[in-house]
């Protein structure tokens, strides 16, 4: 038997599954009626002893069974999954139909219909219906084992992209990992109707939803690593509209890093960015970092750990990992030791609030390049009870790191800032803006060290960001929580953020802040909907709940790369802004150190001082009246 042809036939009739199942069940009811007569009367009297109206009785009983089968939703069951639960539903239908049929025949005084036939027909019907389902399941599992070597239900996939990546993907997963690739989708006219690695090209990318329904697809795999970000995003959007789980193959950057093309993975933040990543000056970065001692504060955080990975690629002579969290430090040093065993690592538990330890560390290891990533960054956590901690860590900690770097003769010091520092409306943003002013102050003190900052928006996939949060909420079954239906943010990926930091270290001059033109902003609710679709779920199934703006949170973030206030660099879409300020004379630092020395822990004192020294720090955004109503809404 040609099992592939049988599989193709079954997939072609799959859209008509419910109608066919009901029709076959009704045929089985009619055959069971005949079998019951045969059992009761034998071959000699099978037809002779029946009343003339028997065929009308049979048709009425078949119709009765059809109605009850529909009411019990039996045709919706998938025969290849049939088990005891399905048999119980069939038994309920047969018992009810048998009782109703017997009562109706007796009340109609159709005495020529044998009582034994009325009693035995539900039993014969149940046997016939159950046998059909068990037989189909056995045939299906045997077919699957002959095709793929496993009798278990397979994941049926459509592959978007019939190029080399798609071919290698099919060769890697077909038959070996429980996958059955039904076909390719590709927009290239010359590939229409062709076969790649034995699998046909059955349509264009726009046919994804129709082909998925026709062939009983369970997964859609986007295999277009060489496509532009816009093309990949279009493919992901089309795949998401199928309502199925969406996977993808590694991007071209991941392939260059050594990841195998057949390692299908879930959708990552990079796939959803919707714009081309900024291409940076790799040669200049290599010249800046290669052979140098690099120190990274906050080395175990989301940005800090990615900085470590990116720095290691450029061959520094040593990386000094400075991190407060023992677990975070252990995790990144284990990863770097495995991937870059030739690079010496210094693993230090340290706190940027401890100036003396910083001085000892910088004096001992003499870092030439310093990336300052240690910071408290979660807006709601820093807004109320932890305002003093945010000021101490984000602002004073930056000053301490700058002092240690200047005293040890570091070449470059790069502060990692945030778009929240632009016209800040919250404590976290104000303390980061104050940290930028610290950089401005240090740049004006005549040190040999060049002090600069790099500022970017929200980082997809970082700890506490929306992507991990949405994934967790979707995995729990929802709802996905969004603060406001109109809230928008600018986004970049963790690797892109880390590369921008490295680029700042390579081209920045003292007193500058580098900003990234991040393209169009993204509505958070649209991002949530996309994540739900990519998980193969529906908005109705998961739900979206609006919780209202949090204290200090903006509805719209500021444009961090305003061409009217910034200057271009030789790197496309990376611009420079001056950090000059009227408080860059050290008065701000005196207030911060005084507040720390005098233990001014009250939030009111911290906020009052920040408003005095950070002139842009305004009144926090009030909670909108509509937020309360929005918080009750869900989809």
Coordinates of C-alpha atoms in Angstrom, one line a residue:
X1 CA 0.0 0.0 0.0
X2 CA 1.2 3.5 -0.8
X3 CA 1.0 5.0 2.7
X4 CA 2.0 8.5 1.5
X5 CA -0.9 8.5 -0.9
X6 CA -3.3 7.4 1.8
X7 CA -2.0 10.2 4.1
X8 CA -2.5 12.7 1.3
X9 CA -6.0 11.5 0.7
X10 CA -6.9 11.7 4.4
X11 CA -5.6 15.3 4.5
X12 CA -7.6 16.3 1.4
X13 CA -10.8 15.1 3.0
X14 CA -10.0 16.6 6.4
X15 CA -12.0 19.8 5.9
X16 CA -15.1 17.6 5.5
X17 CA -14.4 15.5 8.5
X18 CA -17.5 16.3 10.6
X19 CA -19.9 15.7 7.7
X20 CA -18.2 12.5 6.7
X21 CA -18.1 11.2 10.3
X22 CA -21.9 11.9 10.7
X23 CA -22.7 10.2 7.4
X24 CA -20.6 7.1 8.2
X25 CA -22.2 6.9 11.7
X26 CA -25.7 7.0 10.2
X27 CA -24.7 4.3 7.7
X28 CA -23.4 2.3 10.6
X29 CA -26.8 2.7 12.4
X30 CA -28.6 1.4 9.3
X31 CA -26.2 -1.6 8.9
X32 CA -26.6 -2.4 12.7
X33 CA -30.4 -2.5 12.1
X34 CA -29.9 -5.1 9.3
X35 CA -27.4 -7.0 11.4
X36 CA -29.8 -7.1 14.3
X37 CA -32.5 -8.6 12.1
X38 CA -30.0 -11.1 10.8
X39 CA -29.0 -12.1 14.3
X40 CA -32.7 -12.4 15.4
X41 CA -34.3 -14.1 12.4
X42 CA -31.4 -15.9 10.6
X43 CA -30.7 -16.0 6.9
X44 CA -33.9 -17.8 6.0
X45 CA -36.3 -15.3 7.4
X46 CA -34.1 -12.2 7.2
X47 CA -36.3 -10.4 4.7
X48 CA -39.5 -12.5 4.6
X49 CA -40.5 -11.9 8.3
X50 CA -40.2 -8.2 8.2
X51 CA -43.2 -5.9 8.0
X52 CA -43.7 -3.8 4.9
X53 CA -43.1 -0.6 6.9
X54 CA -39.8 -1.7 8.3
X55 CA -37.7 0.5 6.0
X56 CA -39.6 3.6 7.3
X57 CA -38.9 2.6 10.9
X58 CA -35.2 2.2 10.1
X59 CA -35.0 5.6 8.4
X60 CA -36.7 7.2 11.4
X61 CA -34.3 5.5 13.8
X62 CA -31.3 6.5 11.7
X63 CA -32.6 10.2 11.7
X64 CA -33.0 9.9 15.5
X65 CA -29.5 8.7 15.9
X66 CA -28.2 11.5 13.6
X67 CA -29.9 14.2 15.8
X68 CA -28.6 12.8 19.0
X69 CA -25.1 12.4 17.6
X70 CA -25.1 16.1 16.7
X71 CA -26.5 17.1 20.1
X72 CA -23.7 15.2 21.8
X73 CA -21.1 16.7 19.4
X74 CA -19.9 13.2 18.5
X75 CA -18.9 14.2 14.9
X76 CA -16.5 16.8 16.2
X77 CA -14.4 14.1 17.8
X78 CA -11.2 13.1 16.0
X79 CA -11.2 9.4 15.3
X80 CA -7.4 9.1 15.5
X81 CA -7.6 10.1 19.2
X82 CA -10.6 7.9 20.0
X83 CA -10.6 6.3 23.4
X84 CA -12.8 5.5 26.4
X85 CA -14.2 9.0 26.6
X86 CA -15.5 8.7 23.0
X87 CA -17.0 5.3 23.7
X88 CA -18.9 6.7 26.7
X89 CA -20.4 9.4 24.6
X90 CA -21.4 6.8 22.0
X91 CA -22.9 4.6 24.7
X92 CA -25.0 7.5 26.0
X93 CA -26.3 8.2 22.4
X94 CA -27.2 4.6 21.9
X95 CA -29.0 4.2 25.2
X96 CA -31.1 7.3 24.7
X97 CA -31.8 6.5 21.1
X98 CA -32.7 2.9 21.9
X99 CA -35.1 3.9 24.6
X100 CA -36.8 6.7 22.5
X101 CA -37.1 4.3 19.5
X102 CA -38.6 1.5 21.5
X103 CA -41.1 3.8 23.2
X104 CA -42.1 5.4 19.9
X105 CA -42.5 2.0 18.1
X106 CA -44.6 0.6 21.0
X107 CA -46.8 3.7 21.2
X108 CA -47.3 3.6 17.4
X109 CA -48.4 -0.1 17.9
X110 CA -46.0 -1.3 15.2
X111 CA -46.2 -4.8 16.6
X112 CA -44.6 -6.5 13.6
X113 CA -41.2 -5.0 14.6
X114 CA -39.6 -7.7 16.9
X115 CA -39.0 -6.6 20.4
X116 CA -35.6 -8.3 20.4
X117 CA -34.5 -6.1 17.5
X118 CA -35.5 -3.0 19.4
X119 CA -33.6 -4.2 22.5
X120 CA -30.5 -5.4 20.6
X121 CA -30.1 -2.7 18.0
X122 CA -28.5 -0.1 20.4
X123 CA -25.9 -2.8 21.4
X124 CA -25.1 -3.6 17.7
X125 CA -24.9 0.1 16.9
X126 CA -22.5 0.9 19.8
X127 CA -20.3 -2.0 18.6
X128 CA -20.4 -0.7 15.0
X129 CA -19.6 2.9 15.9
X130 CA -16.8 2.0 18.4
X131 CA -15.3 -0.6 16.0
X132 CA -15.1 2.0 13.2
X133 CA -13.3 4.4 15.4
X134 CA -10.9 1.9 16.8
X135 CA -10.2 0.5 13.4
X136 CA -9.5 4.0 12.0
X137 CA -7.1 4.7 14.9
X138 CA -5.2 1.5 14.3
X139 CA -5.0 2.2 10.6
X140 CA -3.8 5.7 11.2
X141 CA -1.2 4.8 13.7
X142 CA 0.1 2.0 11.4
X143 CA 0.3 4.5 8.6
X144 CA 2.2 6.9 10.7
X145 CA 4.7 4.2 11.8
X146 CA 5.2 3.2 8.2
X147 CA 5.8 6.7 7.1
X148 CA 7.9 8.1 10.0
X149 CA 8.9 5.1 12.1
X150 CA 6.6 6.2 15.0
X151 CA 3.0 5.4 15.7
X152 CA 2.6 8.5 17.8
X153 CA 0.7 11.5 16.4
X154 CA 3.0 13.7 14.5
X155 CA 3.4 17.4 14.3
X156 CA 2.3 18.4 10.8
X157 CA 4.1 21.4 9.5
X158 CA 4.0 24.0 6.7
X159 CA 7.4 25.5 5.9
X160 CA 7.4 29.1 4.8
X161 CA 10.4 29.5 2.5
X162 CA 11.5 26.9 -0.1
X163 CA 15.1 28.0 -0.2
X164 CA 18.3 26.3 1.1
X165 CA 17.2 26.9 4.7
X166 CA 13.8 25.2 4.1
X167 CA 15.5 22.3 2.4
X168 CA 18.0 21.8 5.2
X169 CA 15.2 22.2 7.7
X170 CA 13.2 19.4 6.1
X171 CA 16.2 17.2 5.8
X172 CA 17.0 17.7 9.5
X173 CA 13.6 17.2 11.0
X174 CA 11.5 15.0 8.6
X175 CA 11.1 11.5 10.1
X176 CA 13.6 12.1 12.9
X177 CA 11.9 14.4 15.4
X178 CA 8.3 13.5 15.1
X179 CA 7.6 16.0 12.3
X180 CA 5.8 15.5 9.0
X181 CA 6.4 18.4 6.6
X182 CA 3.3 18.6 4.4
X183 CA 4.6 21.3 2.0
X184 CA 6.4 24.5 1.4
X185 CA 5.0 28.0 0.8
X186 CA 7.0 30.4 -1.3
X187 CA 6.3 33.5 -3.3
X188 CA 8.9 32.8 -6.0
X189 CA 6.9 32.0 -9.2
X190 CA 9.6 29.6 -10.5
X191 CA 9.1 27.4 -7.4
X192 CA 5.4 27.0 -7.8
X193 CA 4.5 23.3 -8.1
X194 CA 8.2 22.2 -7.7
X195 CA 9.4 19.6 -5.2
X196 CA 12.2 20.5 -2.8
X197 CA 13.8 17.5 -0.9
X198 CA 10.8 15.5 -1.9
X199 CA 8.3 17.9 -0.5
X200 CA 6.0 19.9 -2.8
X201 CA 5.7 23.7 -3.0
X202 CA 1.9 24.0 -2.5
X203 CA 1.3 27.7 -2.5
X204 CA 2.4 31.2 -1.7
X205 CA 3.0 32.7 1.7
X206 CA -0.5 34.3 1.5
X207 CA -2.0 30.8 1.2
X208 CA -0.9 29.9 4.7
X209 CA -4.3 29.9 6.4
X210 CA -6.1 28.0 3.6
X211 CA -3.4 25.4 3.3
X212 CA -3.2 24.9 7.0
X213 CA -6.9 24.2 7.2
X214 CA -6.8 21.9 4.2
X215 CA -4.0 19.8 5.4
X216 CA -4.6 19.6 9.1
X217 CA -1.5 21.5 10.0
X218 CA -0.4 21.8 13.6
X219 CA 2.7 24.1 13.2
X220 CA 3.9 26.7 10.8
X221 CA 7.7 27.1 10.5
X222 CA 9.1 30.3 9.0
X223 CA 12.4 29.3 7.3
X224 CA 13.6 32.6 5.8
X225 CA 16.9 33.5 7.6
X226 CA 18.3 35.4 4.7
X227 CA 15.2 37.6 4.3
X228 CA 15.0 41.2 5.4
X229 CA 13.4 42.0 8.8
X230 CA 10.4 43.4 7.0
X231 CA 10.0 40.2 4.9
X232 CA 10.3 38.0 7.9
X233 CA 7.8 40.1 9.8
X234 CA 5.3 39.8 7.0
X235 CA 5.8 36.0 7.0
X236 CA 5.3 35.9 10.7
X237 CA 2.1 37.9 10.5
X238 CA 0.7 35.6 7.8
X239 CA 1.7 32.6 9.9
X240 CA 0.1 34.1 13.0
X241 CA -3.2 34.5 11.2
X242 CA -3.5 30.7 10.9
X243 CA -4.2 30.5 14.6
X244 CA -1.5 27.8 14.9
X245 CA 1.7 27.6 16.8
X246 CA 4.5 29.4 14.9
X247 CA 8.1 28.5 15.0
X248 CA 11.1 29.8 13.1
X249 CA 14.7 28.8 12.2
X250 CA 17.7 30.8 13.4
X251 CA 18.3 34.2 11.8
X252 CA 21.4 34.8 9.6
X253 CA 23.3 36.2 12.6
X254 CA 22.5 33.1 14.7
X255 CA 23.6 30.8 11.8
X256 CA 26.9 32.7 11.6
X257 CA 27.3 32.1 15.4
X258 CA 27.1 28.4 14.8
X259 CA 23.5 27.5 15.4
X260 CA 22.1 24.7 13.2
X261 CA 19.4 25.6 10.7
X262 CA 17.2 22.7 11.7
X263 CA 17.0 23.8 15.3
X264 CA 13.5 25.3 15.1
X265 CA 12.8 27.7 18.0
X266 CA 10.0 29.8 19.3
X267 CA 9.5 33.4 18.2
X268 CA 12.0 35.7 19.8
X269 CA 12.0 39.5 20.4
X270 CA 14.3 40.0 17.4
X271 CA 11.7 38.4 15.1
X272 CA 9.0 40.9 16.2
X273 CA 11.1 44.1 16.0
X274 CA 9.7 44.9 12.6
X275 CA 12.7 46.9 11.3
X276 CA 16.2 46.3 10.2
X277 CA 18.8 46.1 13.0
X278 CA 21.3 48.9 13.0
X279 CA 24.6 47.9 11.3
X280 CA 27.5 49.0 13.3
X281 CA 31.2 49.6 12.7
X282 CA 32.6 46.1 13.6
X283 CA 36.2 47.1 12.7
X284 CA 36.1 50.2 14.9
X285 CA 34.7 48.2 17.8
X286 CA 37.3 45.5 17.4
X287 CA 40.1 48.1 17.4
X288 CA 38.6 49.7 20.6
X289 CA 38.3 46.4 22.6
X290 CA 40.7 43.9 21.1
X291 CA 43.6 43.2 23.5
X292 CA 42.2 45.5 26.2
X293 CA 41.1 44.9 29.8
X294 CA 37.4 45.5 29.9
X295 CA 35.4 45.9 33.1
X296 CA 31.6 45.6 33.1
X297 CA 29.5 46.5 36.2
X298 CA 26.2 44.7 36.5
X299 CA 27.8 42.0 34.4
X300 CA 25.1 39.4 35.2
X301 CA 22.1 41.6 34.2
X302 CA 20.1 41.4 31.0
X303 CA 22.2 44.1 29.3
X304 CA 25.4 43.4 31.2
X305 CA 25.5 39.7 30.4
X306 CA 24.9 40.4 26.7
X307 CA 27.7 43.0 26.8
X308 CA 30.0 40.3 28.2
X309 CA 29.1 38.0 25.3
X310 CA 29.6 40.8 22.7
X311 CA 32.9 42.0 24.2
X312 CA 34.2 38.4 24.3
X313 CA 33.8 38.2 20.5
X314 CA 36.3 41.0 20.0
X315 CA 39.2 39.3 21.8
X316 CA 39.9 41.4 25.0
X317 CA 42.9 40.5 27.0
X318 CA 40.7 40.1 30.1
X319 CA 37.1 40.7 31.2
X320 CA 36.4 41.8 34.7
X321 CA 32.9 40.8 35.7
X322 CA 31.6 43.1 38.5
X323 CA 28.2 42.0 39.8
X324 CA 26.3 42.2 43.1
X325 CA 24.2 39.0 42.6
X326 CA 26.1 35.8 43.2
X327 CA 23.8 33.7 41.1
X328 CA 23.9 36.2 38.2
X329 CA 27.6 36.3 38.3
X330 CA 27.9 32.5 38.4
X331 CA 25.6 32.1 35.5
X332 CA 27.5 34.5 33.2
X333 CA 30.9 33.3 34.1
X334 CA 29.9 29.7 33.4
X335 CA 28.6 30.7 30.0
X336 CA 31.6 32.7 29.1
X337 CA 34.0 30.0 30.4
X338 CA 32.3 27.5 28.1
X339 CA 32.0 29.6 25.0
X340 CA 35.3 31.6 25.3
X341 CA 37.7 29.5 27.3
X342 CA 40.7 31.4 26.0
X343 CA 39.6 34.7 27.6
X344 CA 40.7 35.2 31.2
X345 CA 37.9 36.2 33.5
X346 CA 37.9 38.0 36.8
X347 CA 34.7 37.2 38.7
X348 CA 34.0 39.8 41.5
X349 CA 31.1 40.1 43.8
X350 CA 30.9 43.9 44.2
X351 CA 28.6 46.8 44.7
X352 CA 29.0 50.1 42.9
X353 CA 27.8 51.9 46.1
X354 CA 31.1 50.8 47.7
X355 CA 33.6 53.3 46.5
X356 CA 36.6 51.8 48.3
X357 CA 36.1 48.4 46.8
X358 CA 35.7 50.0 43.4
X359 CA 39.0 51.8 43.9
X360 CA 40.7 48.6 44.9
X361 CA 39.3 46.7 42.0
X362 CA 40.2 49.3 39.4
X363 CA 43.6 49.8 40.9
X364 CA 44.4 46.1 40.8
X365 CA 43.1 45.2 37.4
X366 CA 43.6 48.6 35.6
X367 CA 40.7 48.3 33.1
X368 CA 41.1 50.3 29.9
X369 CA 37.4 50.2 28.9
X370 CA 34.6 50.4 31.4
X371 CA 30.9 49.7 30.7
X372 CA 28.7 50.7 33.6
X373 CA 25.5 48.7 33.4
X374 CA 24.7 48.3 37.1
X375 CA 21.4 50.1 37.8
X376 CA 18.0 49.7 39.3
X377 CA 15.7 50.1 36.3
X378 CA 12.2 49.0 37.2
X379 CA 10.0 52.1 37.2
X380 CA 7.2 51.0 39.6
X381 CA 9.6 49.4 42.1
X382 CA 11.7 52.6 42.3
X383 CA 8.8 55.1 42.4
X384 CA 7.6 54.8 46.0
X385 CA 9.5 53.0 48.8
X386 CA 12.8 52.6 47.0
X387 CA 13.4 56.1 45.7
X388 CA 16.4 56.5 48.0
X389 CA 17.9 53.2 46.9
X390 CA 17.5 54.3 43.2
X391 CA 19.3 57.6 43.9
X392 CA 22.1 55.9 45.8
X393 CA 22.6 53.1 43.2
X394 CA 21.9 54.9 39.9
X395 CA 23.4 58.3 40.6
X396 CA 25.9 57.9 43.4
X397 CA 27.0 54.5 42.1
X398 CA 27.7 56.0 38.7
X399 CA 29.8 58.7 40.4
X400 CA 31.8 56.1 42.3
X401 CA 32.5 54.1 39.2
X402 CA 33.6 57.3 37.4
X403 CA 35.9 58.2 40.2
X404 CA 37.5 54.8 40.3
X405 CA 37.9 54.8 36.5
X406 CA 39.5 58.3 36.4
X407 CA 41.9 57.4 39.2
X408 CA 43.1 54.2 37.6
X409 CA 43.6 55.9 34.2
X410 CA 40.9 54.1 32.2
X411 CA 40.7 55.1 28.6
X412 CA 36.9 55.1 28.2
X413 CA 33.9 55.0 30.5
X414 CA 30.5 54.3 29.0
X415 CA 27.3 54.8 31.0
X416 CA 24.2 52.9 29.9
X417 CA 21.3 55.2 30.2
X418 CA 17.6 55.1 29.2
X419 CA 15.0 57.0 27.3
X420 CA 13.3 57.4 30.7
X421 CA 15.9 60.0 31.4
X422 CA 14.4 62.3 28.7
X423 CA 12.0 64.7 30.5
X424 CA 11.7 62.2 33.3
X425 CA 8.3 61.7 35.0
X426 CA 9.5 59.0 37.5
X427 CA 12.2 58.5 40.1
X428 CA 14.1 55.9 38.1
X429 CA 14.3 58.2 35.0
X430 CA 15.3 61.2 37.1
X431 CA 18.1 59.3 38.8
X432 CA 19.4 58.1 35.4
X433 CA 19.2 61.7 34.1
X434 CA 21.2 62.7 37.2
X435 CA 23.7 60.0 36.3
X436 CA 24.1 61.5 32.8
X437 CA 24.8 64.8 34.6
X438 CA 27.5 63.1 36.6
X439 CA 29.1 62.0 33.3
X440 CA 28.9 65.6 32.1
X441 CA 30.5 66.8 35.3
X442 CA 33.3 64.2 35.0
X443 CA 33.9 65.0 31.4
X444 CA 34.6 68.6 32.3
X445 CA 37.2 67.8 35.0
X446 CA 40.1 67.3 32.6
X447 CA 40.6 63.6 33.3
X448 CA 42.4 61.5 30.7
X449 CA 39.4 59.2 30.8
X450 CA 36.7 59.9 28.2
X451 CA 33.3 59.8 29.8
X452 CA 30.2 59.2 27.7
X453 CA 26.7 57.7 27.8
X454 CA 24.5 55.7 25.5
X455 CA 20.8 56.0 25.7
X456 CA 18.2 53.6 24.2
X457 CA 14.6 52.6 24.7
X458 CA 12.9 49.5 26.0
X459 CA 14.9 46.3 25.5
X460 CA 12.9 43.4 24.3
X461 CA 13.5 40.3 26.3
X462 CA 15.3 41.9 29.2
X463 CA 14.4 41.0 32.7
X464 CA 11.0 42.5 33.6
X465 CA 10.3 43.5 30.0
X466 CA 7.0 42.7 28.4
X467 CA 8.1 39.7 26.3
X468 CA 9.0 37.3 29.2
X469 CA 6.0 38.6 31.0
X470 CA 3.6 38.0 28.1
X471 CA 5.1 34.5 27.5
X472 CA 4.6 33.5 31.1
X473 CA 1.0 34.9 31.1
X474 CA 0.2 33.1 27.8
X475 CA 1.7 29.8 29.1
X476 CA -0.6 30.1 32.2
X477 CA -3.6 30.6 30.0
X478 CA -4.0 34.3 30.4
X479 CA -5.0 37.0 30.7
X480 CA -2.2 39.1 29.3
X481 CA -2.1 42.4 31.2
X482 CA -1.4 45.7 29.5
X483 CA -1.4 49.0 31.3
X484 CA -3.3 51.1 28.7
X485 CA -4.8 50.4 25.3
X486 CA -2.9 53.4 23.7
X487 CA 0.5 53.0 25.4
X488 CA 3.4 52.9 23.0
X489 CA 7.1 52.3 23.4
X490 CA 10.3 52.3 21.3
X491 CA 12.0 48.9 21.3
X492 CA 15.3 47.3 20.5
X493 CA 16.7 43.9 21.1
X494 CA 19.3 42.9 23.8
X495 CA 22.0 42.2 21.3
X496 CA 21.3 45.4 19.4
X497 CA 21.5 47.4 22.7
X498 CA 24.8 45.7 23.6
X499 CA 26.3 46.4 20.2
X500 CA 25.2 50.1 20.5
X501 CA 27.0 50.3 23.8
X502 CA 30.2 48.9 22.2
X503 CA 29.8 51.4 19.4
X504 CA 29.5 54.2 21.8
X505 CA 32.8 53.1 23.4
X506 CA 34.4 53.1 20.0
X507 CA 33.3 56.5 18.5
X508 CA 32.0 58.6 21.5
X509 CA 33.9 61.6 22.8
X510 CA 33.9 62.8 26.4
X511 CA 30.6 64.5 27.4
X512 CA 28.5 63.0 24.6
X513 CA 25.5 60.7 24.7
X514 CA 24.8 58.5 21.8
X515 CA 21.2 57.7 20.9
X516 CA 19.6 55.4 18.4
X517 CA 17.0 56.3 15.9
X518 CA 14.6 53.4 16.8
X519 CA 12.1 53.9 14.0
X520 CA 8.4 53.8 14.7
X521 CA 7.0 53.1 18.2
X522 CA 5.1 49.9 18.9
X523 CA 1.7 49.7 20.6
X524 CA 2.1 47.4 23.5
X525 CA -1.4 45.9 23.0
X526 CA -0.5 45.0 19.4
X527 CA 2.7 43.3 20.7
X528 CA 0.5 41.3 23.1
X529 CA -1.9 40.3 20.3
X530 CA 1.1 39.2 18.2
X531 CA 2.5 37.1 21.0
X532 CA -0.8 35.4 21.5
X533 CA -1.1 34.5 17.8
X534 CA 2.4 33.2 17.6
X535 CA 1.6 30.8 20.5
X536 CA -1.2 29.3 18.5
X537 CA -3.9 30.9 20.7
X538 CA -6.7 33.3 20.2
X539 CA -7.5 36.6 22.0
X540 CA -10.8 35.1 23.2
X541 CA -8.9 32.1 24.6
X542 CA -6.2 34.1 26.4
X543 CA -7.8 37.5 27.0
X544 CA -6.2 40.9 27.3
X545 CA -6.8 42.9 30.5
X546 CA -6.0 46.6 30.9
X547 CA -4.7 47.6 34.3
X548 CA -4.2 51.3 34.0
X549 CA -1.0 53.4 34.0
X550 CA 1.3 52.9 36.9
X551 CA 2.6 55.8 39.0
X552 CA 5.1 57.8 37.1
X553 CA 4.5 56.0 33.8
X554 CA 4.2 57.9 30.5
X555 CA 1.6 57.0 27.9
X556 CA 3.9 58.1 25.1
X557 CA 7.7 57.9 25.4
X558 CA 9.8 60.8 24.1
X559 CA 11.6 60.5 20.8
X560 CA 15.1 59.8 21.9
X561 CA 16.7 60.6 18.5
X562 CA 15.3 64.0 17.6
X563 CA 17.2 65.2 14.5
X564 CA 16.6 68.8 15.6
X565 CA 18.6 68.3 18.8
X566 CA 21.2 65.8 17.8
X567 CA 24.1 65.4 15.4
X568 CA 24.8 62.6 13.0
X569 CA 27.7 60.1 13.3
X570 CA 29.4 58.0 10.6
X571 CA 27.1 55.2 11.7
X572 CA 23.7 55.3 10.1
X573 CA 20.8 56.0 12.5
X574 CA 23.2 56.6 15.5
X575 CA 23.3 60.2 16.6
X576 CA 25.1 62.3 19.2
X577 CA 23.6 64.7 21.8
X578 CA 25.6 66.9 24.1
X579 CA 25.2 66.3 27.8
X580 CA 25.9 69.9 28.9
X581 CA 23.7 71.2 31.8
X582 CA 23.7 74.1 34.2
X583 CA 24.2 71.7 37.1
X584 CA 27.3 70.0 35.7
X585 CA 29.5 72.0 38.2
X586 CA 29.3 69.4 40.9
X587 CA 26.5 70.9 43.0
X588 CA 24.3 68.0 42.1
X589 CA 27.0 65.6 43.4
X590 CA 27.3 67.5 46.6
X591 CA 23.6 67.2 47.2
X592 CA 23.6 63.5 46.4
X593 CA 26.5 62.7 48.7
X594 CA 24.9 64.9 51.4
X595 CA 21.6 63.1 51.1
X596 CA 23.4 59.7 51.4
X597 CA 25.6 60.8 54.4
X598 CA 22.6 62.2 56.3
X599 CA 20.4 59.2 55.5
X600 CA 17.6 61.2 53.9
X601 CA 15.6 58.1 53.2
X602 CA 12.1 59.8 52.9
X603 CA 10.8 59.7 49.3
X604 CA 9.7 63.3 49.6
X605 CA 13.2 64.5 50.2
X606 CA 14.6 62.4 47.3
X607 CA 12.0 63.6 44.9
X608 CA 12.3 67.2 46.1
X609 CA 16.1 67.2 45.6
X610 CA 15.8 65.6 42.2
X611 CA 13.3 68.2 41.0
X612 CA 15.7 70.9 42.2
X613 CA 18.8 69.6 40.5
X614 CA 17.2 67.8 37.5
X615 CA 15.3 70.6 35.9
X616 CA 13.5 68.4 33.4
X617 CA 12.0 66.2 36.2
X618 CA 8.3 67.1 36.0
X619 CA 5.1 66.1 37.9
X620 CA 4.4 62.4 37.4
X621 CA 1.7 61.6 34.8
X622 CA -1.7 61.5 36.6
X623 CA -3.7 58.3 36.3
X624 CA -6.4 58.8 33.7
X625 CA -10.0 58.6 34.6
X626 CA -10.5 56.1 31.8
X627 CA -7.9 53.8 33.3
X628 CA -10.3 52.5 35.8
X629 CA -12.7 51.5 33.1
X630 CA -10.0 50.2 31.0
X631 CA -8.8 48.0 33.8
X632 CA -12.1 46.2 33.8
X633 CA -12.0 45.5 30.1
X634 CA -10.8 42.2 28.7
X635 CA -10.9 40.5 25.4

